[in-house]
Short mmCIF file of C-alpha atoms and ligand atoms in Angstrom, two decimals:
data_model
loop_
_atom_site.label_atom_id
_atom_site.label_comp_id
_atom_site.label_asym_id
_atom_site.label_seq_id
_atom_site.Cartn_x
_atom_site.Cartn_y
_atom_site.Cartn_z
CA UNK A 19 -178.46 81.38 64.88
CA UNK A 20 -178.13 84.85 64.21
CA UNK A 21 -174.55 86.02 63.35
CA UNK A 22 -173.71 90.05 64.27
CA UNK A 23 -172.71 91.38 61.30
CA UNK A 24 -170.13 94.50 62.45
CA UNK A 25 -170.09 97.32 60.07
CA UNK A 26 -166.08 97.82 58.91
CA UNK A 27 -164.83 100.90 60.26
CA UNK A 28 -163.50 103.00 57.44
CA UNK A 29 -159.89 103.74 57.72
CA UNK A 30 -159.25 106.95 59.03
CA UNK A 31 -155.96 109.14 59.51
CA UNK A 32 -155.62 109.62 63.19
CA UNK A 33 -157.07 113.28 64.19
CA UNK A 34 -153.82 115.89 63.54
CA UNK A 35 -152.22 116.31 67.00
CA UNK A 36 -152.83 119.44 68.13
CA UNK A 37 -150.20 121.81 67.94
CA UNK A 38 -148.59 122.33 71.41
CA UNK A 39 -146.84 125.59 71.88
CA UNK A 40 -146.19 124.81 75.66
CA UNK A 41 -147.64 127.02 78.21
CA UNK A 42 -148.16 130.90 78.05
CA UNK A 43 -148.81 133.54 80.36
CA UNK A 44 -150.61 136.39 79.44
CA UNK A 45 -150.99 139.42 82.13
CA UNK A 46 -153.26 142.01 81.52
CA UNK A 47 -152.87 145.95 83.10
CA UNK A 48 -155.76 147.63 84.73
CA UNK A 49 -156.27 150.18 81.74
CA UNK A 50 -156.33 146.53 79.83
CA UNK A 51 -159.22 145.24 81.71
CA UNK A 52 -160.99 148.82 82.45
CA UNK A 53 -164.82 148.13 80.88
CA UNK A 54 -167.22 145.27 79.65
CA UNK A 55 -165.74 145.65 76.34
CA UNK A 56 -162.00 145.63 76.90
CA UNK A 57 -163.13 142.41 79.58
CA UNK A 58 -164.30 140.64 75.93
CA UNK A 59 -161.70 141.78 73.81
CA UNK A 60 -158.89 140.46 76.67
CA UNK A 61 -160.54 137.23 76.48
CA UNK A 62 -160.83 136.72 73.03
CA UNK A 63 -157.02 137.35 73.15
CA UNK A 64 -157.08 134.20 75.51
CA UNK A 65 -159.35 132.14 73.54
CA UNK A 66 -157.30 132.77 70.36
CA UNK A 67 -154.04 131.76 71.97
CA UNK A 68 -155.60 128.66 73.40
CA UNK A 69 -156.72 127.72 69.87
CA UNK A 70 -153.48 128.48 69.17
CA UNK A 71 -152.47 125.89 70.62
CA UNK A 72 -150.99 126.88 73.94
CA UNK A 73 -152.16 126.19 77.63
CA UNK A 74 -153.00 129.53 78.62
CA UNK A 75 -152.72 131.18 82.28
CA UNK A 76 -154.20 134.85 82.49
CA UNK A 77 -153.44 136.98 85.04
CA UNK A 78 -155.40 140.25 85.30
CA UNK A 79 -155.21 143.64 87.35
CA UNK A 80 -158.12 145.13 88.45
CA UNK A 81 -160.40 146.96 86.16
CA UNK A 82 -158.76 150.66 85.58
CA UNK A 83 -158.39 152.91 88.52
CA UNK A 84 -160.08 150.07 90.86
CA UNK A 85 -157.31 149.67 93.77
CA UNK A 86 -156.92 153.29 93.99
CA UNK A 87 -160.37 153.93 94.49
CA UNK A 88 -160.35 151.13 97.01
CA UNK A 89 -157.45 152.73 98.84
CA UNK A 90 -158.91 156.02 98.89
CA UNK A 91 -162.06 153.82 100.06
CA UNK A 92 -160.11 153.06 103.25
CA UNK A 93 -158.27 156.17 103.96
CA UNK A 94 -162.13 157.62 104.08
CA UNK A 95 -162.63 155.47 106.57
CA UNK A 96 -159.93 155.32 108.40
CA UNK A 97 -156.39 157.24 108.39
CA UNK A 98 -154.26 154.44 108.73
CA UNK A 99 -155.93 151.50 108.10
CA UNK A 100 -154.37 148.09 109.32
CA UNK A 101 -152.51 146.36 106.88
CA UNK A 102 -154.55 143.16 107.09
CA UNK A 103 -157.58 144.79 106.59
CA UNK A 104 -156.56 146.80 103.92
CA UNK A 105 -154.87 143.70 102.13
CA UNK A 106 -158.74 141.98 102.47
CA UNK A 107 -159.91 145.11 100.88
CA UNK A 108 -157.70 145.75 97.96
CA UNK A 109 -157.05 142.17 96.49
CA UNK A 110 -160.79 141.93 95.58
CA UNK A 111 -160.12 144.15 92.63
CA UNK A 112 -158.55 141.52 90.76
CA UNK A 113 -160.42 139.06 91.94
CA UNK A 114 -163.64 140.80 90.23
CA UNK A 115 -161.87 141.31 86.75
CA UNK A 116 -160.64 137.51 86.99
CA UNK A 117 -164.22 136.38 87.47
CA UNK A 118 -165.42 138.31 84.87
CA UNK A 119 -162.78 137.16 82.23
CA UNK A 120 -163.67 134.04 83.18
CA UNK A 121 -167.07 134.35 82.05
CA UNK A 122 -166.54 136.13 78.62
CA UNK A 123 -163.80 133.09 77.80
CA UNK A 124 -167.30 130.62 78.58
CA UNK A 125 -169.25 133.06 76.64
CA UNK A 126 -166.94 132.27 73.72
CA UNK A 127 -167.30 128.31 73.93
CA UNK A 128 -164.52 127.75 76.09
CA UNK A 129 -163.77 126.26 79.44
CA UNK A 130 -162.29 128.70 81.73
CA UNK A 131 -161.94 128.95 85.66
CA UNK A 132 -160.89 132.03 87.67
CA UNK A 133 -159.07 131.73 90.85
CA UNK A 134 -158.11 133.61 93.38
CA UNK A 135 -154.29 134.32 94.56
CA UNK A 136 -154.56 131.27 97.52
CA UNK A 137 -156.52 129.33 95.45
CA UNK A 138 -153.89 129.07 92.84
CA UNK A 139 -151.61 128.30 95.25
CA UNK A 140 -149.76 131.25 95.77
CA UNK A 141 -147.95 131.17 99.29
CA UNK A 142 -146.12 134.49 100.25
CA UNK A 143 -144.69 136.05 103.92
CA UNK A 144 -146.73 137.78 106.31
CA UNK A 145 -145.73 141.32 104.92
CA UNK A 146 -148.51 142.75 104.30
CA UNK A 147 -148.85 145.59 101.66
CA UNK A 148 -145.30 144.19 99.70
CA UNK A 149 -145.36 139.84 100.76
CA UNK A 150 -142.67 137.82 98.58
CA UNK A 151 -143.98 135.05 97.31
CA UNK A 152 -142.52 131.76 99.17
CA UNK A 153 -144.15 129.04 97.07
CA UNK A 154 -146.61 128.42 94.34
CA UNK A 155 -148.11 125.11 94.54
CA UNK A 156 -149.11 124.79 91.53
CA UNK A 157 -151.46 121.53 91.27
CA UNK A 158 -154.70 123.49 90.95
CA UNK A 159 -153.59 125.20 88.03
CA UNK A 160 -152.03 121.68 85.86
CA UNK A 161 -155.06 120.50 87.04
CA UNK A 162 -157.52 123.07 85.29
CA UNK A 163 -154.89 123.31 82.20
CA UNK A 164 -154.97 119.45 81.37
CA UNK A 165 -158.76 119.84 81.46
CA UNK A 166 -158.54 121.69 78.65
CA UNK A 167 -159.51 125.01 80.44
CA UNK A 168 -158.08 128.07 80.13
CA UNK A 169 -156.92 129.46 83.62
CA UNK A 170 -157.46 132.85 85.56
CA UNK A 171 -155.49 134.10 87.86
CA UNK A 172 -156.45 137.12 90.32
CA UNK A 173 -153.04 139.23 90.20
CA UNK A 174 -151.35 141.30 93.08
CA UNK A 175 -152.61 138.41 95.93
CA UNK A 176 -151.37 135.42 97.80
CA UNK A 177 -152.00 133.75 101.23
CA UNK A 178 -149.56 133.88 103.90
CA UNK A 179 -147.71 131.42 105.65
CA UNK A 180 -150.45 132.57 108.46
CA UNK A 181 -153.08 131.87 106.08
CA UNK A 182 -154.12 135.55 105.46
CA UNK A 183 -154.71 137.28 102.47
CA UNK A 184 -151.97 139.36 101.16
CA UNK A 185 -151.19 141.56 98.51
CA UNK A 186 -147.39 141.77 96.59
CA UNK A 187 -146.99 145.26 96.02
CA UNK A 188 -148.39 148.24 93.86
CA UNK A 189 -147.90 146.95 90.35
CA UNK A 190 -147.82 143.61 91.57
CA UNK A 191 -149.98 141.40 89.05
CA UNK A 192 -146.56 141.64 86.79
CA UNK A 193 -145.18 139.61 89.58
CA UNK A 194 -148.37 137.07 89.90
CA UNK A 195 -147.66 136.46 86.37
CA UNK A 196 -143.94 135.97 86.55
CA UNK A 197 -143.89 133.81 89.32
CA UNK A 198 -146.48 131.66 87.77
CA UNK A 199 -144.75 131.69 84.75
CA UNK A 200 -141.18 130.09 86.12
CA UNK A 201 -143.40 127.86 88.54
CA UNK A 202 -145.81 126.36 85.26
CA UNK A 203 -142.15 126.36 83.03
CA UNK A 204 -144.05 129.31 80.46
CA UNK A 205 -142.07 129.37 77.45
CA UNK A 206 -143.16 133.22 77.87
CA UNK A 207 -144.38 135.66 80.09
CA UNK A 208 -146.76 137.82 78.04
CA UNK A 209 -146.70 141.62 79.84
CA UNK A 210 -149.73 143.08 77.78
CA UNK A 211 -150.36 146.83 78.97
CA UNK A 212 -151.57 149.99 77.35
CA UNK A 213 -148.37 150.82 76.01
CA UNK A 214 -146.70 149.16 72.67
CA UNK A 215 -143.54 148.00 74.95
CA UNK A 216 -140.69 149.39 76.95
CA UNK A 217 -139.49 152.76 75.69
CA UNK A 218 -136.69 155.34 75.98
CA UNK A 219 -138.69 157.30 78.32
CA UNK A 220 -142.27 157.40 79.21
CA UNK A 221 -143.89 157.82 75.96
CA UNK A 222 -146.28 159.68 77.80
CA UNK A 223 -144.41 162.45 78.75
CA UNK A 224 -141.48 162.33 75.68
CA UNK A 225 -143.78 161.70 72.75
CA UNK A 226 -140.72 161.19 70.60
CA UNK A 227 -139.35 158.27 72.43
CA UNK A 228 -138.68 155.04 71.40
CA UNK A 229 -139.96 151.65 71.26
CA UNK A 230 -137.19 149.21 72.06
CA UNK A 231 -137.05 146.02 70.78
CA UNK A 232 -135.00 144.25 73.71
CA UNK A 233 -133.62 145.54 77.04
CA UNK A 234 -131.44 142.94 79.07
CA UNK A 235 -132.60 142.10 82.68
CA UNK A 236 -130.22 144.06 84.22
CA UNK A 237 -131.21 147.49 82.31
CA UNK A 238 -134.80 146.82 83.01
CA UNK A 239 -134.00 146.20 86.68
CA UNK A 240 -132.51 149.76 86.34
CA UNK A 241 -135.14 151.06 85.06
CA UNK A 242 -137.73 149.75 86.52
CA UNK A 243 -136.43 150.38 89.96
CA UNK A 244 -135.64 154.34 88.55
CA UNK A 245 -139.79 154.96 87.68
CA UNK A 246 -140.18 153.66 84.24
CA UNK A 247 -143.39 151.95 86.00
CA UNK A 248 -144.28 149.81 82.84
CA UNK A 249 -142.83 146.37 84.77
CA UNK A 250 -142.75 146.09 88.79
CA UNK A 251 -139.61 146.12 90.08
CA UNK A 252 -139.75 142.61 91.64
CA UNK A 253 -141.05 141.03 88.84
CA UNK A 254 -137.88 141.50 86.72
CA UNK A 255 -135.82 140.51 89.42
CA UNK A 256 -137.83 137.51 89.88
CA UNK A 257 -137.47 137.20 85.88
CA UNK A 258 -134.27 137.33 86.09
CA UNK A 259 -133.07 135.10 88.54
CA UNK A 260 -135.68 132.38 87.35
CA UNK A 261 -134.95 133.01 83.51
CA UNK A 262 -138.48 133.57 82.41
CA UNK A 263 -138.51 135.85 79.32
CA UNK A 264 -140.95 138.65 79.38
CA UNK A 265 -142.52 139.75 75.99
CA UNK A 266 -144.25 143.45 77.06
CA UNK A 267 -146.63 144.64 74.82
CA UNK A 268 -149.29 146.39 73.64
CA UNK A 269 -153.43 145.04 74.34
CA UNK A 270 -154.60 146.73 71.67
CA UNK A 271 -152.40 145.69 68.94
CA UNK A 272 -150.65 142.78 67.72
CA UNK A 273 -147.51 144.23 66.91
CA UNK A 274 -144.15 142.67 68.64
CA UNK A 275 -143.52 144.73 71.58
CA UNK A 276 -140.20 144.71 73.83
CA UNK A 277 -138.49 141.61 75.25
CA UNK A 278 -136.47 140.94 78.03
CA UNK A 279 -133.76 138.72 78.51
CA UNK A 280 -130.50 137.60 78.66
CA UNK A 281 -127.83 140.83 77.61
CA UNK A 282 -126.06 139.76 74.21
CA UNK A 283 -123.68 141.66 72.14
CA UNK A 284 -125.40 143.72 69.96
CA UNK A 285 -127.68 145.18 72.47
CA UNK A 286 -124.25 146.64 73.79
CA UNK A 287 -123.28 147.62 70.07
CA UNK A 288 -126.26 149.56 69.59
CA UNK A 289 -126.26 151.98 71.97
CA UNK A 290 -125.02 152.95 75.08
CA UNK A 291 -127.55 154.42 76.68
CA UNK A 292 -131.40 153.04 76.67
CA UNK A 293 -134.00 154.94 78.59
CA UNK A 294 -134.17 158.27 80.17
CA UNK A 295 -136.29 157.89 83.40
CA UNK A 296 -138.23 159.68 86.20
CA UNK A 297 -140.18 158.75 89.35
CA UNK A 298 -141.51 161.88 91.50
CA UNK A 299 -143.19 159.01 94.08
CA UNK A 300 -139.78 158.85 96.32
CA UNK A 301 -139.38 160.91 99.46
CA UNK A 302 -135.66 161.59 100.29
CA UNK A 303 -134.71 161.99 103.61
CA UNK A 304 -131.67 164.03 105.19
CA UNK A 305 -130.59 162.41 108.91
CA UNK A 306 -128.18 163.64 111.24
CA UNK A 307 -126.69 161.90 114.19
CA UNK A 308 -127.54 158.35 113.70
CA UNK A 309 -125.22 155.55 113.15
CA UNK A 310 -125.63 153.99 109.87
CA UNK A 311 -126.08 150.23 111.43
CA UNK A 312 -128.91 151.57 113.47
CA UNK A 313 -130.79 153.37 111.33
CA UNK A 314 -130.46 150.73 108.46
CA UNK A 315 -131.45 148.24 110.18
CA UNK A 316 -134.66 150.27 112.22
CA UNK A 317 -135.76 150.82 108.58
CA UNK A 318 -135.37 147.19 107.44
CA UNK A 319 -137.69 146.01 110.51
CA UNK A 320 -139.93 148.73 109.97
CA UNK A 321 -140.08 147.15 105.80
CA UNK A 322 -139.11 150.19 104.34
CA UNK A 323 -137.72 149.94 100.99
CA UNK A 324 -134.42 151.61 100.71
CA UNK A 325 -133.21 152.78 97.80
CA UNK A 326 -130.44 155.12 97.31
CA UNK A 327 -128.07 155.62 100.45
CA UNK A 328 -125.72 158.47 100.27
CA UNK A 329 -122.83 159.87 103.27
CA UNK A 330 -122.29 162.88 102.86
CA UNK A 331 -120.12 163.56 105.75
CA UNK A 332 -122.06 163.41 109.22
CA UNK A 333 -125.31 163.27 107.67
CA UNK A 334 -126.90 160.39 105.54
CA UNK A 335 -129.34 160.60 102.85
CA UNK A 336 -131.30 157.95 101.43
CA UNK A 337 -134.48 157.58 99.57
CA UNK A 338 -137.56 155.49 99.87
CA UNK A 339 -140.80 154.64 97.77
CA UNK A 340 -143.75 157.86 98.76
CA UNK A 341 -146.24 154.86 100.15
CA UNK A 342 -143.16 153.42 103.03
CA UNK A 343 -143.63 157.41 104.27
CA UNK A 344 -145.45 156.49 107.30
CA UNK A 345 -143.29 153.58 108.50
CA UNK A 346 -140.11 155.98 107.90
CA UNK A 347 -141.19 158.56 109.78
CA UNK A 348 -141.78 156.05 112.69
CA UNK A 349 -138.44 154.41 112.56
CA UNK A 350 -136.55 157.77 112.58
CA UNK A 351 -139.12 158.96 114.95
CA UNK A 352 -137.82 156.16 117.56
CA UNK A 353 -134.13 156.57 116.63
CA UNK A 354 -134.59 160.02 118.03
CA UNK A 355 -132.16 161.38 115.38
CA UNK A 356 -132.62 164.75 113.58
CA UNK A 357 -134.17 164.33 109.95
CA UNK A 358 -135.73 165.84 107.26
CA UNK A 359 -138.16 164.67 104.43
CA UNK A 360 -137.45 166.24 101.15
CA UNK A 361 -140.46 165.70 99.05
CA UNK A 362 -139.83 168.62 96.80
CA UNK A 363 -137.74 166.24 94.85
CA UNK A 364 -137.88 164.27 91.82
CA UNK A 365 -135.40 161.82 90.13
CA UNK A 366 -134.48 161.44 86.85
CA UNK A 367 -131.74 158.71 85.73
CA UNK A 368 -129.83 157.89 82.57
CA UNK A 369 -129.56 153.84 82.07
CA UNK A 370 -127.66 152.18 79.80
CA UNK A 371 -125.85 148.36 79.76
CA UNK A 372 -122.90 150.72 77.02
CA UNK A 373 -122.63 153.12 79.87
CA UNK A 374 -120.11 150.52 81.21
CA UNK A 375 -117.47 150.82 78.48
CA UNK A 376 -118.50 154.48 76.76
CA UNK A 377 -116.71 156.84 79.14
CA UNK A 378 -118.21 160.66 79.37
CA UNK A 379 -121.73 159.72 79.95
CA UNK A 380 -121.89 161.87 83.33
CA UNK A 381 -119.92 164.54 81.99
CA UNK A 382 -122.53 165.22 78.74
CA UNK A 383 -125.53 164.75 81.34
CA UNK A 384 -124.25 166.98 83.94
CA UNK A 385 -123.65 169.79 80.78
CA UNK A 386 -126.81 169.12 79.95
CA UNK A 387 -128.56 170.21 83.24
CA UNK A 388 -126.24 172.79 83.53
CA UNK A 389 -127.51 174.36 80.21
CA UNK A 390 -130.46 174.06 81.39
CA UNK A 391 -129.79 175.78 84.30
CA UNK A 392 -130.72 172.97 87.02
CA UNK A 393 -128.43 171.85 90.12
CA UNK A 394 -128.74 168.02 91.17
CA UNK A 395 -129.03 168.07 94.76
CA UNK A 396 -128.12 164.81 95.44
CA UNK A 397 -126.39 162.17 92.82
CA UNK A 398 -125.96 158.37 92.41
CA UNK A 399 -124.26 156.02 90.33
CA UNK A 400 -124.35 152.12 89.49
CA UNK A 401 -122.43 150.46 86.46
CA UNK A 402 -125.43 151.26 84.49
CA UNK A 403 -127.09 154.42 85.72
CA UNK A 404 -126.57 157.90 86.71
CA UNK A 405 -129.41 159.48 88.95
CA UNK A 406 -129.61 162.96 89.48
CA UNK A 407 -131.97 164.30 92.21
CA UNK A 408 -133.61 167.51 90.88
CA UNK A 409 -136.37 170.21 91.74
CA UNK A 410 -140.06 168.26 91.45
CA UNK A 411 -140.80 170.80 88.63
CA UNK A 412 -137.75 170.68 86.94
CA UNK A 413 -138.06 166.79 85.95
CA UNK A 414 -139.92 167.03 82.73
CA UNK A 415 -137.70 169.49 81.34
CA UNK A 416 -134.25 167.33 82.14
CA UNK A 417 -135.52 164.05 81.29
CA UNK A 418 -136.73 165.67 77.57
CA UNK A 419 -133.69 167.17 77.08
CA UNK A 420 -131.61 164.40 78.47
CA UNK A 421 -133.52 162.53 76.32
CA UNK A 422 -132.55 164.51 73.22
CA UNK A 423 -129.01 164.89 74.31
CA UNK A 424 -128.37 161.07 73.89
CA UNK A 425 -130.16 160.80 70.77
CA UNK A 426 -133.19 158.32 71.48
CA UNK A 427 -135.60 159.46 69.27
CA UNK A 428 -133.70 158.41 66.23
CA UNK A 429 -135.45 155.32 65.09
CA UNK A 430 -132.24 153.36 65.43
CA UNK A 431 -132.40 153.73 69.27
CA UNK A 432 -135.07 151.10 68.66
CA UNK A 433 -131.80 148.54 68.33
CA UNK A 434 -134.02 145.90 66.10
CA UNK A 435 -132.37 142.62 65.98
CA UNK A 436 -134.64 140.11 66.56
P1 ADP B 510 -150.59 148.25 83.55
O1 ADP B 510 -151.86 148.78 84.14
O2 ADP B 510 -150.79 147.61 82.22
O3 ADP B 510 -149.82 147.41 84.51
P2 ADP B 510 -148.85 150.48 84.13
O4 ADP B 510 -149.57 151.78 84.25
O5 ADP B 510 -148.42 149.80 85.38
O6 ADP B 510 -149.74 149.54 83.21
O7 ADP B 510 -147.55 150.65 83.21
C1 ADP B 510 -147.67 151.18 81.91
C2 ADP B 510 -147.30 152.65 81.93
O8 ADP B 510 -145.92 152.78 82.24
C3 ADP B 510 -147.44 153.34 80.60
O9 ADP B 510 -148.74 153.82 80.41
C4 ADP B 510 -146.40 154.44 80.64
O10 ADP B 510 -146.94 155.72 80.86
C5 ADP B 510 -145.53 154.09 81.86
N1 ADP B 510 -144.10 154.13 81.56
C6 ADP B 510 -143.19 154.81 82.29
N2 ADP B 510 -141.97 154.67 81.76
C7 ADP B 510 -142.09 153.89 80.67
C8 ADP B 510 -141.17 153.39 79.69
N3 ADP B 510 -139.86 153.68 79.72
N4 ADP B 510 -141.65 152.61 78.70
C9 ADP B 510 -142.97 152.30 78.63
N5 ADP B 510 -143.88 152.74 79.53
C10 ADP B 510 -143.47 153.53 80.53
N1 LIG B 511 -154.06 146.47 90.85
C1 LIG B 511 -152.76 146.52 91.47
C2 LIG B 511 -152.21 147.93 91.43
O1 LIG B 511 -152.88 148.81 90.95
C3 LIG B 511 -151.79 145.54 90.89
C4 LIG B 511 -151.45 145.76 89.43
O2 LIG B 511 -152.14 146.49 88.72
O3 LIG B 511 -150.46 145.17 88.97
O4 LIG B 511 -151.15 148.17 91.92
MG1 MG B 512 -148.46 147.79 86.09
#
């Protein structure tokens, strides 16, 4: 009889657990994205947080200038395009740069899967153009993640409740990424762009401006919805009412960029006024004769995005995003009222969560432009913001030197306190 003779199995210390830093999302701008070599670089980023440690979701925009291009694609073709069609055109941008992610992360030894808005179980209304998300179903994406792969998203896109494609929004992929961050429980929502984080003003057109280190939700909200384009609107709404914290910061380097969260004290102590900013994409309009009720509410149908609403007397101004021009002009159009588009104007706003308890804010701003020698036409106020409506061309100039007049390029405006 032959007896087996089993070989002892050496002791061994069980493998290390892998360190688990929960689930990420990282987002990745257009400008992020833009070549074959930025493609590799953004998914090295990936790989490295995956070995990290953490399940990783990417979301990416399409490659640079890609849905312009694809909108001006469509307007060649047609003047005004339908909105489903267009929607079918414009979401394949991010559905190319998510493919192609995809394949660098496999080029670099590790599992990865790209999928497209419906695919990942992103379920939004029928409004095409700007659709809310309504649900994420999220399966698809645990799925992938507990197979150890590393998960694309196509930004921007959903399906519909009528099971068409749709698209959130311009900027919209901050949104894809926000959503999917409350809906996977992220312990962050990684904003990467091609700016080092959220600053006093564009640091494209104020060079001396100001990285901050943390804005609350509701001066982002303010700022974002005023032009400082660096977050969609939405998203930090969305952010905010889901508490996902958003880290935005720069692709290119490692450095900590801004966050957003939660307003504590010493982001009140530090200063009372955060950004300076501009948007020059809003069309105001002047209408006479039409009864607030009814013209509010032929805009909402119509899914034109109000923003500011001002009476002055008989005749109501309010303003609304360039790209809802068409579907205002039809609403007033069938209201019958007398209006007027102003598009020879620009806004530029002063935000600040310290505006609420430093009085004498408006007065230094309003000196300000009067120095300068520029008339708001039209002004607004929340808690936290002043907007003044001023000459297209005069923007740069009160935004630098409104900019100046509250002191953010001192380095402290930069409010440190991590
Ligand atoms: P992405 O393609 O990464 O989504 P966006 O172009 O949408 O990037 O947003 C980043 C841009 O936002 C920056 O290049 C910058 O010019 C602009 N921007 C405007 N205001 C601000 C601000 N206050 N802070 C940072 N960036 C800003
Ligand atoms: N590509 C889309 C846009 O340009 C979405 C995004 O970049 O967030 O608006
Ligand atoms: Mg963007």
């Amino acid at each position: 009889m032959t007896e087996t003779a089993y070989e002892t199995v050496p002791a061994v210390e069980p493998a290390a657990p892998e360190a688990r830093l929960g689930t990420i999302v990282m987002k990745f701008g257009g400008t992020s994205v833009a070549d074959p070599e930025k493609i590799r670089r953004v998914a090295a980023r990936m790989v490295a947080a995956r070995e990290a440690g953490a399940r990783v979701v990417g979301v990416v925009s399409a490659m640079g200038q890609h849905t312009d291009e694809l909108v001006a694609l469509a307007h060649a073709v047609s003047p005004r395009p339908k909105p489903r069609e267009l929607d079918m055109l414009i979401s394949v941008g991010e559905r190319i740069s998510c493919a192609l992610v995809a394949m660098a992360i496999s080029d670099l030894g590790r599992d990865a899967i790209s999928l497209t808005g419906s695919q990942a179980g992103i379920v939004t209304d029928t409004a095409h153009g700007k659709a809310k998300i309504v649900d994420i179903r999220a399966k698809r994406i645990h799925e992938a993640l507990d197979e150890d792969r590393i998960v694309l998203v196509a930004g921007f896109q959903g399906v519909s409740t009528a099971y068409e494609v749709t698209t959130l929004g311009r900027g919209g992929s901050d949104m894809t990424a926000v959503a999917l961050a409350a809906a996977v429980g992220a312990d962050a929502c990684e904003i990467y762009t091609d700016v080092d984080g959220v600053f006093t003003a564009d640091p494209r057109l104020v060079p001396r401006a100001q990285k901050l280190h943390a804005v609350s939700y509701e001066e982002m909200l303010e700022m974002a919805a005023s032009g400082a384009r660096v977050l969609q609107l939405r998203s930090v709404e969305f952010a905010r009412n889901h508490d996902v914290r958003l880290h935005v910061r720069s692709t290119f380097t490692d450095e900590d960029g801004t966050w957003v969260r939660e307003e504590d004290e010493r982001m009140l102590e530090k200063a009372m006024i955060s950004g300076v900013t501009h948007t020059v994409e809003e069309a105001v309009y002047e209408v006479r004769g039409a009864a607030p009720a009814e013209l509010f509410g032929a805009l909402a149908d119509a899914g034109v995005n109000v923003d500011t609403v001002i009476q002055i007397g008989p005749e109501l101004v309010f303003s609304a995003p360039l790209e809802d021009r068409h579907d205002a002009g039809d609403a007033l159009g069938r209201l019958g009222a007398a209006w007027e588009e102003r598009s020879e104007l620009g806004k530029v706003s002063v935000v600040g969560a310290g505006m609420r308890s430093h009085p004498g804010i408006a007065a230094r701003a309003f000196a300000t432009l009067t120095e300068l020698g520029i008339e708001p036409r039209f002004v607004s106020t929340s808690p936290i913001k002043i907007a003044f409506y001023v000459p297209r061309d005069d923007v740069e100039r009160a935004v630098t030197a409104l900019h100046e007049t509250f002191e953010l390029s001192r380095p402290e405006a930069e409010r440190q306190h991590a």
